[in-house]
mmCIF file of C-alpha atoms in Angstrom:
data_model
loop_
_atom_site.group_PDB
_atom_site.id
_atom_site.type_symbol
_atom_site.label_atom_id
_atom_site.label_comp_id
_atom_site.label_asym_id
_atom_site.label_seq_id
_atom_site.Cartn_x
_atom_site.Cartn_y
_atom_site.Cartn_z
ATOM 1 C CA UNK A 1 -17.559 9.869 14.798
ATOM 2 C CA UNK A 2 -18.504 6.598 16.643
ATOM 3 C CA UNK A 3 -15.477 4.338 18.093
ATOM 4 C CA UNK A 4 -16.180 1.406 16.008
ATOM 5 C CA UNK A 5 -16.169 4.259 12.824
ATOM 6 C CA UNK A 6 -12.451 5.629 14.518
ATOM 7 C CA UNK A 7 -11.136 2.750 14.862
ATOM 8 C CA UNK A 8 -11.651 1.364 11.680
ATOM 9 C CA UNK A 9 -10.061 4.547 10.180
ATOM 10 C CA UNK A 10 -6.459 4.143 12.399
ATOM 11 C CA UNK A 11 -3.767 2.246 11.134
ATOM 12 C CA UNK A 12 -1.682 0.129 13.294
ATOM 13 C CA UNK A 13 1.176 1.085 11.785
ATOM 14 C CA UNK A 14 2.115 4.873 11.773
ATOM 15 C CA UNK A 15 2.427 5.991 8.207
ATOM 16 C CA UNK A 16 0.358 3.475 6.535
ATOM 17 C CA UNK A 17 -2.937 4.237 4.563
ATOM 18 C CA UNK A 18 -6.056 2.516 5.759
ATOM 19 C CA UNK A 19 -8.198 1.240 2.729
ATOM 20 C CA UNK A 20 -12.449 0.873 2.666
ATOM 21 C CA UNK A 21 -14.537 3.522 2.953
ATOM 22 C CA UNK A 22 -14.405 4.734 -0.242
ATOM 23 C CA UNK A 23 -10.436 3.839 -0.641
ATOM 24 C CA UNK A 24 -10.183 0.652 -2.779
ATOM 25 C CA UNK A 25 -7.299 1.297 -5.414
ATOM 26 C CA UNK A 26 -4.187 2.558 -4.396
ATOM 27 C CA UNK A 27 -1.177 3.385 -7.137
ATOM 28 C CA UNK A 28 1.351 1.838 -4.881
ATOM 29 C CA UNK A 29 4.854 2.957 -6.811
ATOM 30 C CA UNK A 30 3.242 6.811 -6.768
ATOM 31 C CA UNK A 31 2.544 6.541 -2.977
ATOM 32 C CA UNK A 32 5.019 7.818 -0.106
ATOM 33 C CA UNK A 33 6.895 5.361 1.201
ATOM 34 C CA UNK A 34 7.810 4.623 5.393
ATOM 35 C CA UNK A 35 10.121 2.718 6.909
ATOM 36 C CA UNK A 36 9.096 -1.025 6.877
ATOM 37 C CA UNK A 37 11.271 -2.301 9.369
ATOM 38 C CA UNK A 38 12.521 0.228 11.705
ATOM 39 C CA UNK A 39 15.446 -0.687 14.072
ATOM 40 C CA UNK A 40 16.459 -3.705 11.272
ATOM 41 C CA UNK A 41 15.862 -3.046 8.207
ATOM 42 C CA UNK A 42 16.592 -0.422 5.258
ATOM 43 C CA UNK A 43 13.416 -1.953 3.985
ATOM 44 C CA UNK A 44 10.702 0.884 3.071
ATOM 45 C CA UNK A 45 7.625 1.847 1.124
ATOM 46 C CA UNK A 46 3.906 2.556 0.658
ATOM 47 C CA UNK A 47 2.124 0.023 3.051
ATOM 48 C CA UNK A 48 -1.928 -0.281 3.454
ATOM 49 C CA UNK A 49 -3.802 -1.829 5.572
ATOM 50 C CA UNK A 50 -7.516 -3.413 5.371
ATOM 51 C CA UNK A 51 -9.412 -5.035 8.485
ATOM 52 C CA UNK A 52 -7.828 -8.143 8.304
ATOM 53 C CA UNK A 53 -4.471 -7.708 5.958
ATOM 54 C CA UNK A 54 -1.828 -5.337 5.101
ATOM 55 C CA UNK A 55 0.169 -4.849 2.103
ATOM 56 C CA UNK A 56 3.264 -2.858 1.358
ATOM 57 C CA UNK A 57 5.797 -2.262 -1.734
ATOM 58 C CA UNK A 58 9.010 -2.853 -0.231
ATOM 59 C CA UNK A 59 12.445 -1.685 -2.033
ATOM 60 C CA UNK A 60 16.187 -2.497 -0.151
ATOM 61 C CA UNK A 61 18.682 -0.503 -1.739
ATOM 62 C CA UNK A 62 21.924 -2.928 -3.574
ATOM 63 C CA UNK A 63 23.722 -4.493 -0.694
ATOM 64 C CA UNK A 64 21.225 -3.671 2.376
ATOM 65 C CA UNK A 65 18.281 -5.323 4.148
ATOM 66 C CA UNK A 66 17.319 -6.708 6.950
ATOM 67 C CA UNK A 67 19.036 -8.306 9.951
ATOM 68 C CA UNK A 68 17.614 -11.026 12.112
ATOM 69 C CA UNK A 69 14.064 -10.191 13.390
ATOM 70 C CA UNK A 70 11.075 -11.897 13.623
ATOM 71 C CA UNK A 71 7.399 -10.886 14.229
ATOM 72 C CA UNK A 72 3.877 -12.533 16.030
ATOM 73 C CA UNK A 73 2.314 -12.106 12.234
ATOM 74 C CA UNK A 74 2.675 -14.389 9.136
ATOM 75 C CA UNK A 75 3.863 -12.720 6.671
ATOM 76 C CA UNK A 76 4.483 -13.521 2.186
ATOM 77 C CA UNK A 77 6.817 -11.686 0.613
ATOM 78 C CA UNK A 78 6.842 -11.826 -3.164
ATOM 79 C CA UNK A 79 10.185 -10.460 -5.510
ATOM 80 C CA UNK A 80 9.163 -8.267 -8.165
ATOM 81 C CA UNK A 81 12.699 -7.236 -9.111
ATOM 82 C CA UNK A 82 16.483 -8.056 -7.814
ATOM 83 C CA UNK A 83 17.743 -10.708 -5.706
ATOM 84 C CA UNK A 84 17.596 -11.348 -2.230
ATOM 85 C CA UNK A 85 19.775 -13.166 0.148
ATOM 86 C CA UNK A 86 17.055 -15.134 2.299
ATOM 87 C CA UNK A 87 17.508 -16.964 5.340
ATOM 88 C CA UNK A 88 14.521 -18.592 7.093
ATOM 89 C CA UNK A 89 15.151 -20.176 10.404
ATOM 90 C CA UNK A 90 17.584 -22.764 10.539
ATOM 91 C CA UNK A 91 17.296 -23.567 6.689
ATOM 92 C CA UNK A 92 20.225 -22.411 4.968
ATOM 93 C CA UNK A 93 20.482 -19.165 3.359
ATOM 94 C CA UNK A 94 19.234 -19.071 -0.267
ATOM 95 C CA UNK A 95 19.583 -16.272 -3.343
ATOM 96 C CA UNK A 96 16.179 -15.723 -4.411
ATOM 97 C CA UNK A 97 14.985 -13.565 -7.366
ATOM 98 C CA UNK A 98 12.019 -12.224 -9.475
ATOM 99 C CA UNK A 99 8.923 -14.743 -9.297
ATOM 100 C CA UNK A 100 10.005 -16.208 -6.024
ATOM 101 C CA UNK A 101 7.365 -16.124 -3.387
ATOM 102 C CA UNK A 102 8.444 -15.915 0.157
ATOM 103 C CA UNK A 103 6.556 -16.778 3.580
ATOM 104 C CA UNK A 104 7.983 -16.161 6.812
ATOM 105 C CA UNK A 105 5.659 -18.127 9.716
ATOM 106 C CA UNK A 106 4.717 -15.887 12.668
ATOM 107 C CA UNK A 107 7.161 -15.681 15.508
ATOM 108 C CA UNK A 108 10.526 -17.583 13.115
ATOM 109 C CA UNK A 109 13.649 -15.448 12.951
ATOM 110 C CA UNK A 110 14.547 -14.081 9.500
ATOM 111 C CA UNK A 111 16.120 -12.036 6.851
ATOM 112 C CA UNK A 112 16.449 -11.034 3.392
ATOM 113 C CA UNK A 113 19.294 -8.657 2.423
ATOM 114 C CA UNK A 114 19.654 -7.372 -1.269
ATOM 115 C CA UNK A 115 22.700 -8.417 -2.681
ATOM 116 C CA UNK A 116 24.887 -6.209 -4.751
ATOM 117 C CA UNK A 117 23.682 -6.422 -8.175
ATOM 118 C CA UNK A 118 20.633 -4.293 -7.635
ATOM 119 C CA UNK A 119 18.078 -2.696 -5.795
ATOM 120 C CA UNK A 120 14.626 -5.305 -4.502
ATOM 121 C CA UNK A 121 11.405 -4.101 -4.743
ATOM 122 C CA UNK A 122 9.336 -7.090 -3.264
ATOM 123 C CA UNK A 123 5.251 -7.433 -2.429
ATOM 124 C CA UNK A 124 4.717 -7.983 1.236
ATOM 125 C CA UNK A 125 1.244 -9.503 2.232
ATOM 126 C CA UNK A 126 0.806 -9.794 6.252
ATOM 127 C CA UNK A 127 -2.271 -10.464 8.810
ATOM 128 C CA UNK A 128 -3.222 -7.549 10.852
ATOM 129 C CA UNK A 129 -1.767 -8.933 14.429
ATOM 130 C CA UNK A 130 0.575 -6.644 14.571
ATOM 131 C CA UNK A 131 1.873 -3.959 12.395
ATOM 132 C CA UNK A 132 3.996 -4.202 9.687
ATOM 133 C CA UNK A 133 7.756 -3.389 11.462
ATOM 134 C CA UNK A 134 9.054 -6.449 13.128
ATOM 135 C CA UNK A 135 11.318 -7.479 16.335
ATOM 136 C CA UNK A 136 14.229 -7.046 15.958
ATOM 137 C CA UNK A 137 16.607 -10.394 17.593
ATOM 138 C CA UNK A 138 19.275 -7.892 18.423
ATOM 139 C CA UNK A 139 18.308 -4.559 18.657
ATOM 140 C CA UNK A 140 21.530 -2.562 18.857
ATOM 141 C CA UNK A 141 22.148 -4.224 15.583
ATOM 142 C CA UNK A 142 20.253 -1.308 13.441
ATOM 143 C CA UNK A 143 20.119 -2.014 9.901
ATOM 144 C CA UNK A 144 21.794 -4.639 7.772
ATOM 145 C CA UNK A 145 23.523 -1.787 5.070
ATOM 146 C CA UNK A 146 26.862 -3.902 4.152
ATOM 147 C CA UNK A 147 29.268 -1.725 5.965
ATOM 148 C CA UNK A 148 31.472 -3.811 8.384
ATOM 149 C CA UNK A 149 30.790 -2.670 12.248
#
């Protein structure tokens, strides 16, 4: 196998599936899931990743999410069930739900934390600059899972 041929068949993120040759449909709710935001989030699911994008079926379990983080890829996020609490930046924090599309600019600190009434399953789109698993703004932070620290 040639480098070009190697690399084309890696993913950047460890886990994910790597679509093309011959891989073009994917049954995302039958596929193993990883963890789509380790270190921040309780965020996880199938992702796959083409040349240039990546895509991933994300669920947060009621009343968990994601803590502050932020990564050097754009990134759309788009609710397909539950609600979200969603803070972007210095906007204020907003209660999104199904329909609502997302987008977090490269490099802005973020989160989105399910809120109680029931589990998210959201539609991430990203670039391929970097993986899918953010940076965390506070590391020793962990996961946002509602339980007072």
């Amino acid at each position: 196998m040639s480098t070009s041929e190697k690399t084309r068949k890696q993913t950047r993120t460890e886990g994910a599936v790597k679509a093309g040759d011959g891989r073009h449909i994917f049954p995302l709710t039958q596929m193993a899931g990883i963890e789509a935001g380790t270190g921040y989030s309780t965020g996880a699911g199938p992702v796959v990743e083409g040349e240039r994008m990546q895509c991933a079926l994300v669920t947060k379990k009621r009343g968990t999410g994601s803590n502050p983080h932020h990564h050097p890829n754009e990134q759309w996020n788009y609710i397909v069930k539950g609600k979200l609490r969603v803070k972007v930046g210095d906007e204020p924090e907003q209660i999104c739900g199904p329909g609502t599309l997302l987008y977090f600019p490269a490099n802005i600190v973020h989160y989105t934390i399910a809120t109680q009434d029931e589990d998210v399953v959201f539609f991430a789109v990203k670039d391929m600059t970097h993986g899918i698993i953010g940076i965390p703004v506070d590391a020793k932070q962990g996961a946002y899972t509602g339980a007072k620290k």
